[in-house]
XYZ file of C-alpha atoms in Angstrom:
670
model
C -0.040 -0.103 -0.051
C 3.145 2.280 0.222
C 3.755 4.290 -2.983
C 7.096 3.158 -4.619
C 9.987 5.327 -5.094
C 10.755 4.016 -8.558
C 12.561 6.859 -10.205
C 14.816 9.636 -9.032
C 11.981 11.948 -9.505
C 9.955 10.011 -7.010
C 12.773 10.362 -4.508
C 12.726 14.099 -5.044
C 8.999 14.393 -4.817
C 7.272 11.644 -3.014
C 9.693 8.930 -1.374
C 9.066 7.524 1.979
C 11.914 7.210 5.584
C 12.903 6.293 10.270
C 14.159 7.972 13.379
C 15.961 4.864 14.253
C 18.791 5.594 11.804
C 19.536 9.022 12.847
C 23.322 9.337 13.713
C 23.884 10.994 17.200
C 24.235 14.724 17.085
C 22.487 15.325 13.732
C 24.229 18.553 13.175
C 25.445 19.749 9.813
C 28.164 21.618 11.607
C 30.193 18.365 11.538
C 30.819 18.774 7.848
C 33.470 21.541 8.197
C 33.641 25.070 9.589
C 31.720 26.609 6.611
C 28.743 28.747 7.573
C 25.453 26.585 8.169
C 22.311 28.538 7.761
C 18.721 28.060 6.817
C 17.748 28.277 3.274
C 15.935 31.394 2.175
C 12.470 31.213 3.730
C 12.960 27.620 4.579
C 13.824 27.301 8.475
C 13.571 23.428 8.209
C 16.154 23.367 5.464
C 19.722 23.994 6.386
C 22.451 24.617 3.907
C 26.280 24.947 3.710
C 28.039 26.420 0.712
C 25.040 26.675 -1.365
C 24.692 30.149 -3.026
C 21.512 31.934 -3.802
C 19.766 30.970 -7.024
C 19.063 33.939 -9.447
C 15.566 35.039 -9.522
C 15.235 34.737 -13.321
C 16.423 31.063 -13.144
C 13.768 30.396 -10.599
C 11.121 32.048 -12.704
C 12.013 29.970 -15.758
C 12.118 26.773 -13.675
C 8.677 27.477 -11.860
C 6.249 26.033 -14.572
C 8.139 22.640 -14.293
C 7.709 22.446 -10.437
C 4.013 22.723 -10.710
C 3.294 19.502 -12.395
C 1.264 16.767 -10.401
C 0.559 13.183 -10.611
C -2.465 10.984 -9.371
C -1.857 7.760 -7.783
C -4.629 5.017 -7.862
C -5.548 3.789 -4.496
C -8.924 2.122 -4.760
C -11.620 1.840 -7.363
C -14.123 0.970 -4.651
C -17.085 -1.422 -4.667
C -18.353 -0.553 -8.182
C -15.772 1.391 -10.099
C -18.063 4.471 -10.172
C -15.683 6.540 -7.996
C -11.966 6.360 -7.336
C -9.911 7.046 -4.505
C -6.391 8.706 -5.423
C -3.450 10.354 -3.806
C -2.477 13.816 -5.318
C -0.946 17.156 -4.179
C -2.590 20.587 -4.296
C -0.690 21.853 -1.167
C 2.570 20.904 0.129
C 2.140 17.188 0.205
C 0.241 14.340 -1.281
C -3.285 13.849 0.390
C -6.381 11.584 -0.234
C -8.880 12.708 -2.926
C -12.102 11.215 -4.187
C -12.889 11.512 -7.825
C -16.645 10.616 -8.589
C -16.731 10.850 -12.433
C -14.308 10.695 -15.208
C -12.206 13.989 -15.142
C -14.359 15.065 -12.492
C -13.439 17.324 -9.495
C -10.867 16.105 -7.168
C -12.500 16.198 -3.623
C -9.950 16.398 -0.842
C -10.581 14.148 2.049
C -7.367 14.277 4.192
C -5.532 17.628 5.208
C -2.328 17.716 6.889
C 1.393 18.703 7.007
C 2.406 15.025 6.292
C 1.894 13.063 3.040
C -0.155 10.013 2.989
C 1.423 6.898 1.658
C -1.446 4.448 0.884
C -5.198 4.363 1.278
C -8.367 1.986 0.811
C -11.996 2.393 1.321
C -13.740 0.172 3.684
C -15.486 -2.632 1.450
C -19.175 -1.958 1.666
C -18.957 1.594 3.079
C -17.108 4.069 1.087
C -17.579 6.743 3.875
C -14.801 5.002 5.690
C -11.178 5.335 4.448
C -8.057 3.509 6.020
C -4.648 5.065 5.327
C -0.950 4.998 6.158
C 0.957 8.165 7.198
C 4.311 8.796 8.830
C 5.931 11.980 10.223
C 8.954 13.786 8.828
C 9.753 11.256 6.218
C 10.845 8.745 9.054
C 8.875 5.720 7.394
C 7.360 4.719 10.560
C 4.030 4.446 9.000
C 0.937 4.396 11.181
C -2.574 3.149 10.178
C -5.522 5.349 10.546
C -9.248 5.124 9.964
C -11.031 8.104 8.614
C -14.700 8.893 8.849
C -15.339 11.235 5.908
C -18.859 12.254 7.491
C -17.160 14.058 10.370
C -13.601 14.462 9.047
C -12.239 12.817 12.126
C -9.555 10.031 12.040
C -8.628 7.402 14.449
C -5.035 6.038 15.226
C -5.319 2.088 14.774
C -1.613 1.243 15.539
C 0.735 1.779 18.368
C 2.120 5.219 17.219
C 5.717 4.046 17.337
C 6.385 0.772 15.333
C 6.673 0.654 11.638
C 3.615 -0.618 9.708
C 4.543 -1.105 6.087
C 1.257 -2.325 4.474
C -2.377 -3.307 5.015
C -5.355 -5.015 3.410
C -9.058 -5.504 4.180
C -11.355 -8.446 3.451
C -13.921 -8.140 0.755
C -16.647 -8.292 3.428
C -15.255 -5.296 5.188
C -15.032 -7.339 8.528
C -11.216 -8.034 8.764
C -8.010 -5.982 8.605
C -4.480 -7.370 8.201
C -1.327 -5.247 8.596
C 2.393 -5.555 8.978
C 4.286 -4.131 12.050
C 7.486 -4.246 13.979
C 5.948 -3.929 17.367
C 7.316 -7.243 18.698
C 11.066 -6.362 18.623
C 11.548 -3.247 16.267
C 13.556 -5.455 13.868
C 11.300 -8.141 12.608
C 8.073 -7.466 10.649
C 4.992 -9.517 11.608
C 1.576 -9.946 10.248
C -1.324 -8.727 12.498
C -4.925 -9.443 12.210
C -7.797 -7.525 13.594
C -11.551 -7.303 13.280
C -12.553 -3.979 11.680
C -15.100 -3.302 14.416
C -12.412 -3.721 17.220
C -8.855 -2.978 15.785
C -7.422 -2.637 19.124
C -7.708 -6.396 19.529
C -5.186 -7.190 16.696
C -3.131 -10.239 17.199
C -0.090 -11.432 15.591
C -0.328 -14.197 12.972
C 3.394 -14.546 12.587
C 6.311 -14.339 15.274
C 9.246 -15.174 13.283
C 12.726 -13.687 12.223
C 12.491 -11.693 9.060
C 9.980 -9.649 7.108
C 6.295 -11.012 6.758
C 3.673 -9.105 4.997
C -0.043 -9.473 4.337
C -0.877 -9.844 0.627
C -4.688 -10.479 0.349
C -7.744 -12.019 1.932
C -9.544 -14.777 0.097
C -12.889 -13.486 -1.165
C -14.742 -15.497 1.600
C -12.532 -13.899 4.203
C -11.358 -17.129 5.679
C -7.726 -17.248 4.490
C -4.951 -14.741 4.125
C -2.123 -14.821 1.644
C 1.134 -13.923 3.586
C 4.549 -13.030 1.936
C 7.797 -13.917 3.567
C 10.477 -11.588 2.236
C 14.313 -12.347 2.348
C 15.419 -10.423 -0.657
C 14.019 -9.156 -3.984
C 14.747 -12.531 -5.505
C 14.216 -14.623 -2.418
C 10.695 -14.875 -0.886
C 8.101 -17.337 -0.193
C 4.197 -17.416 -0.209
C 1.995 -18.819 2.404
C -1.751 -19.278 3.123
C -3.057 -18.956 6.668
C -6.293 -20.329 7.654
C -7.716 -17.750 9.885
C -9.957 -20.067 11.887
C -7.170 -22.490 12.853
C -4.111 -20.129 12.260
C -2.487 -23.042 10.447
C -0.069 -21.824 7.778
C 0.524 -23.723 4.511
C 3.346 -23.324 2.178
C 2.465 -22.249 -1.431
C 6.047 -22.081 -2.840
C 8.387 -24.895 -2.452
C 11.010 -24.944 0.466
C 14.059 -22.968 -0.928
C 16.307 -25.318 1.004
C 15.072 -28.072 -1.219
C 14.034 -26.416 -4.486
C 16.134 -23.348 -4.518
C 15.198 -19.642 -3.963
C 12.899 -17.453 -6.165
C 10.978 -14.204 -6.023
C 7.398 -13.650 -5.266
C 6.659 -10.401 -7.338
C 2.941 -10.538 -6.954
C 0.215 -12.931 -5.818
C -3.610 -13.049 -5.612
C -6.369 -15.747 -4.890
C -8.517 -16.904 -7.821
C -12.184 -15.652 -7.615
C -13.145 -19.063 -6.159
C -10.403 -19.167 -3.818
C -9.249 -22.696 -4.932
C -6.094 -21.412 -6.645
C -3.557 -18.690 -6.370
C -2.110 -16.481 -9.199
C 1.696 -16.066 -8.675
C 4.345 -14.114 -10.300
C 7.657 -15.512 -9.555
C 10.979 -16.232 -11.384
C 11.337 -19.749 -9.819
C 12.766 -21.964 -12.496
C 12.980 -19.309 -15.184
C 15.147 -16.265 -16.071
C 12.175 -13.918 -16.131
C 9.175 -13.492 -13.755
C 6.367 -15.578 -15.159
C 2.693 -15.891 -14.224
C 1.496 -19.269 -12.774
C -1.812 -20.680 -11.385
C -1.162 -22.824 -8.349
C -3.818 -25.365 -7.162
C -3.952 -24.971 -3.460
C -5.334 -28.384 -2.978
C -1.973 -29.638 -4.363
C 0.575 -26.894 -4.574
C 3.296 -29.404 -4.808
C 2.123 -30.451 -8.216
C 3.308 -28.826 -11.368
C 2.007 -25.337 -11.583
C 0.116 -24.031 -14.635
C 2.292 -21.550 -16.595
C 0.235 -18.846 -18.344
C 2.984 -16.731 -19.998
C 5.408 -19.287 -21.376
C 5.623 -17.336 -24.687
C 6.668 -14.074 -23.161
C 10.405 -13.372 -22.703
C 9.956 -10.277 -20.342
C 8.907 -9.976 -16.582
C 5.174 -10.103 -15.768
C 5.152 -7.341 -13.160
C 1.550 -7.049 -11.904
C -1.731 -8.656 -11.729
C -5.447 -8.227 -10.694
C -8.373 -10.690 -10.280
C -12.041 -9.775 -10.862
C -15.000 -11.240 -9.105
C -16.096 -13.256 -12.089
C -12.435 -14.741 -12.483
C -11.206 -12.253 -15.189
C -7.356 -12.022 -14.747
C -5.512 -8.765 -15.816
C -1.764 -8.785 -15.945
C 0.958 -6.476 -16.948
C 4.280 -7.196 -18.534
C 7.455 -5.098 -18.550
C 8.729 -5.042 -22.049
C 12.040 -3.349 -22.326
C 10.974 -0.850 -19.608
C 7.371 -0.152 -21.162
C 4.176 -1.754 -19.886
C 1.798 -3.922 -21.816
C -1.627 -4.911 -20.483
C -3.234 -8.243 -20.894
C -6.746 -9.698 -20.088
C -7.607 -13.349 -19.779
C -11.362 -14.013 -19.366
C -12.506 -17.076 -17.138
C -12.359 -20.172 -19.254
C -10.847 -18.365 -22.083
C -8.128 -20.079 -23.973
C -6.398 -16.953 -25.475
C -5.527 -13.564 -23.738
C -6.397 -10.114 -25.290
C -4.015 -7.306 -25.256
C -5.397 -3.719 -24.380
C -3.851 -0.904 -26.281
C -2.419 1.808 -24.054
C -0.451 4.952 -24.393
C 3.203 4.135 -24.214
C 4.457 4.175 -20.722
C 4.611 2.485 -17.344
C 1.454 0.963 -15.523
C 1.343 1.699 -11.793
C -1.460 0.110 -9.607
C -4.278 -1.767 -11.226
C -7.376 -2.826 -9.551
C -10.755 -4.369 -10.238
C -13.723 -3.106 -8.053
C -14.625 -5.090 -4.982
C -18.109 -6.136 -6.262
C -18.153 -5.945 -10.031
C -16.066 -7.279 -12.986
C -17.211 -4.572 -15.414
C -14.163 -2.270 -15.438
C -10.413 -2.557 -14.709
C -9.051 0.767 -13.173
C -5.235 1.378 -13.418
C -2.645 4.164 -13.318
C -0.131 5.016 -16.207
C 2.474 7.570 -16.902
C 4.620 8.153 -19.885
C 7.687 10.353 -20.658
C 5.350 13.109 -21.736
C 2.396 12.914 -19.228
C 2.447 12.288 -15.534
C 0.861 9.449 -13.818
C -2.932 9.467 -14.235
C -5.872 7.086 -13.613
C -7.744 5.267 -16.459
C -10.382 2.580 -16.668
C -11.038 -0.189 -19.525
C -14.509 -1.638 -19.898
C -14.324 -5.423 -19.939
C -17.100 -5.863 -22.565
C -16.159 -3.184 -25.062
C -12.456 -2.467 -24.396
C -13.173 1.170 -24.392
C -10.513 3.474 -22.441
C -11.832 6.288 -20.084
C -9.439 8.687 -18.701
C -10.452 9.624 -14.960
C -7.747 12.269 -14.155
C -5.820 14.638 -16.065
C -2.944 15.924 -14.007
C -1.392 19.394 -14.617
C 2.109 20.091 -16.143
C 2.556 23.568 -14.995
C 0.860 25.013 -18.025
C 3.641 23.579 -20.302
C 2.403 22.242 -23.765
C 2.977 18.487 -23.494
C 4.246 18.461 -27.087
C 7.315 20.427 -25.703
C 8.465 17.244 -23.676
C 10.878 14.790 -25.032
C 10.497 10.956 -25.207
C 13.680 8.822 -24.709
C 15.439 6.499 -27.150
C 16.233 2.943 -25.922
C 19.874 2.237 -26.406
C 22.418 -0.548 -25.621
C 26.071 -0.646 -25.247
C 28.686 -3.128 -24.324
C 30.451 -3.343 -20.939
C 32.887 -6.002 -19.523
C 32.250 -9.744 -18.850
C 29.894 -9.859 -21.832
C 27.393 -7.506 -20.272
C 25.236 -5.322 -22.516
C 23.826 -2.258 -20.589
C 20.365 -1.022 -21.742
C 19.566 2.554 -21.136
C 17.114 5.534 -21.998
C 18.662 8.443 -23.858
C 16.876 11.767 -23.769
C 18.272 14.249 -26.348
C 17.610 17.916 -26.096
C 15.264 19.581 -28.863
C 16.850 22.156 -31.194
C 20.468 21.129 -30.936
C 22.459 22.923 -33.580
C 24.012 20.832 -36.392
C 27.570 19.685 -35.254
C 26.871 20.831 -31.700
C 27.524 18.517 -28.829
C 25.305 18.421 -25.780
C 26.584 18.181 -22.232
C 25.280 15.046 -20.519
C 23.836 14.272 -17.209
C 24.105 10.434 -16.402
C 21.136 9.614 -14.002
C 21.788 6.424 -11.842
C 18.757 4.655 -10.427
C 18.399 3.463 -6.843
C 17.539 0.152 -5.462
C 19.997 -1.279 -6.735
C 17.355 -3.667 -7.740
C 15.285 -0.948 -9.359
C 15.050 -0.096 -13.154
C 15.030 3.125 -15.163
C 11.955 3.278 -17.010
C 10.168 5.899 -19.210
C 8.197 7.676 -16.446
C 7.293 11.392 -16.685
C 10.194 13.380 -15.116
C 9.804 17.244 -14.999
C 13.367 17.250 -13.526
C 14.614 15.570 -16.621
C 12.616 17.617 -19.030
C 14.020 20.885 -17.416
C 17.526 19.720 -17.947
C 16.731 19.060 -21.482
C 15.401 22.573 -21.691
C 18.946 23.697 -20.624
C 20.354 21.914 -23.664
C 21.598 19.074 -21.500
C 21.074 15.411 -22.657
C 19.965 12.824 -19.975
C 21.175 9.357 -20.132
C 19.542 6.680 -17.893
C 21.336 3.417 -17.777
C 20.191 0.037 -16.292
C 23.503 -1.206 -15.369
C 23.977 -4.786 -14.265
C 22.000 -5.517 -10.907
C 18.941 -3.690 -12.339
C 15.581 -5.175 -12.468
C 13.580 -6.051 -15.746
C 16.299 -7.856 -17.781
C 16.211 -11.368 -16.125
C 17.475 -13.018 -12.960
C 20.917 -13.389 -14.183
C 21.228 -9.674 -14.823
C 19.653 -8.802 -11.641
C 22.065 -10.863 -9.463
C 25.115 -9.681 -11.551
C 26.222 -7.247 -8.758
C 25.330 -9.053 -5.556
C 27.916 -9.075 -2.884
C 31.455 -8.711 -3.995
C 30.366 -8.826 -7.713
C 29.717 -5.137 -7.205
C 33.325 -4.327 -7.916
C 33.139 -5.665 -11.338
C 29.780 -3.950 -11.770
C 31.411 -0.563 -11.445
C 32.954 -1.008 -14.688
C 29.410 -0.256 -16.197
C 30.254 3.368 -15.200
C 33.301 3.244 -17.605
C 31.196 1.643 -20.404
C 28.494 4.338 -20.159
C 31.096 7.029 -20.516
C 32.563 5.294 -23.445
C 29.221 5.150 -25.037
C 28.738 8.770 -24.432
C 32.283 9.466 -26.149
C 30.926 7.636 -29.193
C 27.940 9.787 -29.733
C 28.533 12.493 -32.247
C 25.988 14.904 -30.535
C 27.030 14.341 -27.020
C 30.006 16.140 -25.311
C 32.125 13.610 -23.228
C 34.055 16.511 -21.823
C 30.918 17.810 -20.042
C 29.461 14.951 -18.112
C 27.858 15.083 -14.606
C 26.494 12.203 -12.564
C 23.184 12.347 -10.753
C 21.431 9.879 -8.469
C 19.459 9.223 -5.235
C 19.848 6.495 -2.655
C 21.963 3.554 -4.393
C 21.970 5.857 -7.316
C 23.685 8.261 -4.992
C 26.243 5.764 -4.274
C 26.809 5.274 -8.105
C 27.066 9.019 -8.320
C 29.823 9.220 -5.652
C 31.617 6.097 -7.299
C 31.548 7.852 -10.750
C 33.508 10.993 -9.463
C 35.677 8.674 -7.150
C 36.723 5.984 -9.490
C 36.631 8.012 -12.816
C 37.478 11.431 -11.556
C 39.027 12.752 -14.877
C 35.820 12.088 -16.835
C 33.017 14.024 -14.722
C 32.693 17.713 -13.986
C 29.968 17.585 -11.384
C 27.846 15.337 -9.281
C 24.572 15.683 -7.296
C 24.014 12.993 -4.761
C 20.714 12.828 -3.112
C 20.615 10.425 0.156
C 23.480 8.314 -1.164
C 25.741 5.801 0.364
C 29.403 6.943 0.660
C 30.695 3.771 2.489
C 29.122 0.376 2.279
C 30.411 -0.839 5.711
C 29.361 2.132 7.637
C 25.939 2.345 5.717
C 25.246 -1.446 6.691
C 26.036 -0.754 10.273
C 23.934 2.328 10.532
C 20.902 1.513 8.489
C 17.727 0.784 10.406
C 17.697 -2.637 12.234
C 14.463 -3.803 10.285
C 16.329 -3.652 6.975
C 19.825 -4.515 7.690
C 19.663 -8.187 6.883
C 17.866 -7.634 3.676
C 20.638 -5.162 2.618
C 23.339 -7.679 3.610
C 21.918 -9.998 1.050
C 22.400 -7.486 -1.807
C 25.630 -5.910 -0.690
C 27.411 -8.740 1.221
C 27.948 -9.079 4.921
C 30.350 -6.427 6.211
C 31.194 -8.847 9.198
C 33.074 -11.181 6.892
C 36.592 -9.932 6.549
C 37.121 -10.719 2.792
C 33.578 -9.246 1.997
C 34.460 -6.078 4.021
C 37.784 -5.699 2.188
C 35.926 -5.407 -1.294
C 33.338 -3.036 0.152
C 36.165 -0.958 1.640
C 37.827 -0.868 -1.716
C 34.669 0.173 -3.669
C 33.451 2.743 -1.022
C 33.783 6.333 -2.448
C 34.594 7.594 0.837
C 37.885 5.819 0.757
C 38.874 7.431 -2.498
C 37.471 10.966 -1.739
C 40.906 12.382 -2.226
C 40.686 11.362 -5.918
C 37.468 13.389 -6.620
C 37.934 16.424 -8.765
C 34.226 17.088 -9.905
C 32.212 19.647 -7.916
C 29.858 18.034 -5.646
C 26.395 18.821 -4.167
C 25.039 16.560 -1.528
C 21.348 16.532 -0.264
C 20.150 14.599 2.678
C 17.074 14.160 4.920
C 17.846 14.014 8.551
C 15.153 11.418 9.295
C 16.463 8.918 6.691
C 16.057 5.407 8.078
C 17.722 3.814 5.040
C 20.824 5.770 4.324
C 21.437 7.864 7.484
C 22.737 11.566 7.765
C 26.087 10.337 8.568
C 26.742 8.857 5.018
C 26.205 12.381 3.563
C 28.265 14.290 6.145
C 31.266 12.010 5.994
C 31.659 12.418 2.267
C 31.083 16.345 2.303
C 33.811 16.502 5.138
C 36.201 14.296 3.230
C 35.951 16.407 0.037
C 36.178 19.717 1.763
C 39.189 18.684 3.719
C 40.913 18.076 0.177
C 39.995 21.737 -0.529
C 37.299 20.807 -2.981
C 33.977 22.214 -3.628
C 31.001 20.431 -1.997
C 27.535 22.075 -1.490
C 25.455 20.496 1.366
C 21.755 20.476 1.983
C 20.169 18.984 5.176
C 16.336 18.908 5.335
C 15.328 18.485 8.991
C 11.863 17.161 8.457
C 12.475 14.958 5.384
C 13.714 11.334 5.100
C 14.975 9.175 2.167
C 14.231 11.763 -0.405
C 12.027 14.849 -0.178
C 8.135 15.011 -0.046
C 7.280 18.427 0.913
C 6.901 20.830 -2.054
C 8.714 23.680 -0.533
C 11.636 21.393 0.086
C 11.446 19.717 -3.223
C 11.256 23.089 -5.146
C 14.371 24.392 -3.326
C 16.383 21.121 -3.865
C 15.265 21.127 -7.503
C 16.238 24.742 -8.251
C 19.570 24.428 -6.566
C 20.379 21.223 -8.153
C 19.623 22.474 -11.704
C 21.336 25.621 -11.096
C 24.554 23.842 -9.854
C 24.452 21.615 -13.001
C 23.933 24.506 -15.379
C 26.883 26.256 -13.892
C 29.119 23.249 -14.139
C 28.013 22.002 -17.615
C 26.710 25.097 -19.410
C 27.675 28.078 -17.801
C 25.354 31.085 -17.033
C 26.698 33.577 -19.393
C 24.381 33.287 -22.248
C 22.165 35.941 -20.974
C 18.996 33.532 -20.445
C 17.786 31.696 -17.517
C 17.993 28.537 -19.255
C 21.363 29.000 -20.517
C 20.698 28.424 -24.330
């Protein structure tokens, strides 16, 4: 139920974060003796070494900062109204839309963003939602009565509650929580009429999450997470509390992912998206009476990842496939032998849902490189598409936006790197555009053709944007996903050099004017770019990035440490730590030549404040340029519009000064 931070723009505009990870002291004065002061008009944003942005530059950028998105939360009982998240003030709040392209009626009002929401089945006057404070990611579950506008806290107010689901009859609620010991995530079950009586269904080590109730409300699908490519699925009988394994024991059959799962309409089967026994995530139907028998494979002819699914009341199955970054949507009717493909605008599907009590429509969200995330419906009988929301883009003509080109280039070890390349419009014949290389987070994420006003504004400066999916990225098969795990990350850093070599081969790109840009793991890649290829980068913008793998693993929040050790390796093993130290940018800070801008949220539970401040201090101690921004009420990325706008304008101004220069007489520098 939590919104994904799937792109760097998501990190800048809506990402989630936990107080447990705050380093002691929390003061930016540790970075150096340079003055530390609030940003202009922003007392909760502290800056050091960040100059004022010219007013004409801010005025030029302003339209880009006014774009919005609409995240689908719930199509309700009949699909005749939808629940969405969108932002009209500082942060995203819950809105109800009662007709296609109708008014967005705001239901929640507050200083903190909402992270997920759902109507109570059978009573759309009641809304359940998740919300945290200050980007700390310690989400709490609330119940809102829209008749009175009053909300009720349903959880303990201090543990982390990552997700929730409601039974189709509206009687039961399941949610996750870390209340038992602050480290492990358990599944809780409660009656909607008395949520304070919630009881734990799991009490084991690791991360356990509720997925979905069966339609009769008697069973619950539960996911056990160990890593993105290592998870199991269970069915819990809610009367007996007996737990039955759906996926095979990994000790006997090997590990595999559980990307998505849902009960069939009759509850006799489970639809499961997994890469067990396959290179790509495939869609299977599992007979719950005999889950050990061979599963029915429904997508044998598809050589890309199936990424999402939804099941209607009448048994109709909808599923989405990630084909080279773009989504395709398919429908498989009950007892049909062939699936139907639904024609969509080229882009990326977000949430998709059938209504609770009808199978007439499928509601979904989609965004594209030239249009923000919006909500649509497709009618099951006619196949007609209906647009439900049209999000604003700051008054800019959408035809002005640029779509990317899919490119590929060779790296070491036989690796071919796929990437999205955005070329600026209006480049003069023979001219070469500066380049910003945007590294995605995760690292098990994927650059995809989302709408990114930040990227579009860079293009308007005349700067090309290259978004690689280096080895370790999702979407290109299990082998590619695992190609940077543990100590293999050292070889994976060679993809940075391969990306630079690709830039150098392009006749319209300027390899002498390249910057790195990234958030979270993308921030690590940004710092690695300038530390290990120092002569080939002019600038770097690092948002909540890792500067040292060992210190990151020690200081990240306890509830996520074991999950991250699976990806990066266990720093307690000497030979693993030796590699981590060798590839940590902090230990090569003396090599950095590029100008650096580091942005951090104080409440970040994933990559703590100490990761930012130790790299800023190390670079400044070498006499090099390092701007620093610390947002006191933000976490792993920025969610409040005022913080986002300031971070955006200063980052873009920084990149313009380093790559383009501001002497052309226009705010855009062209």
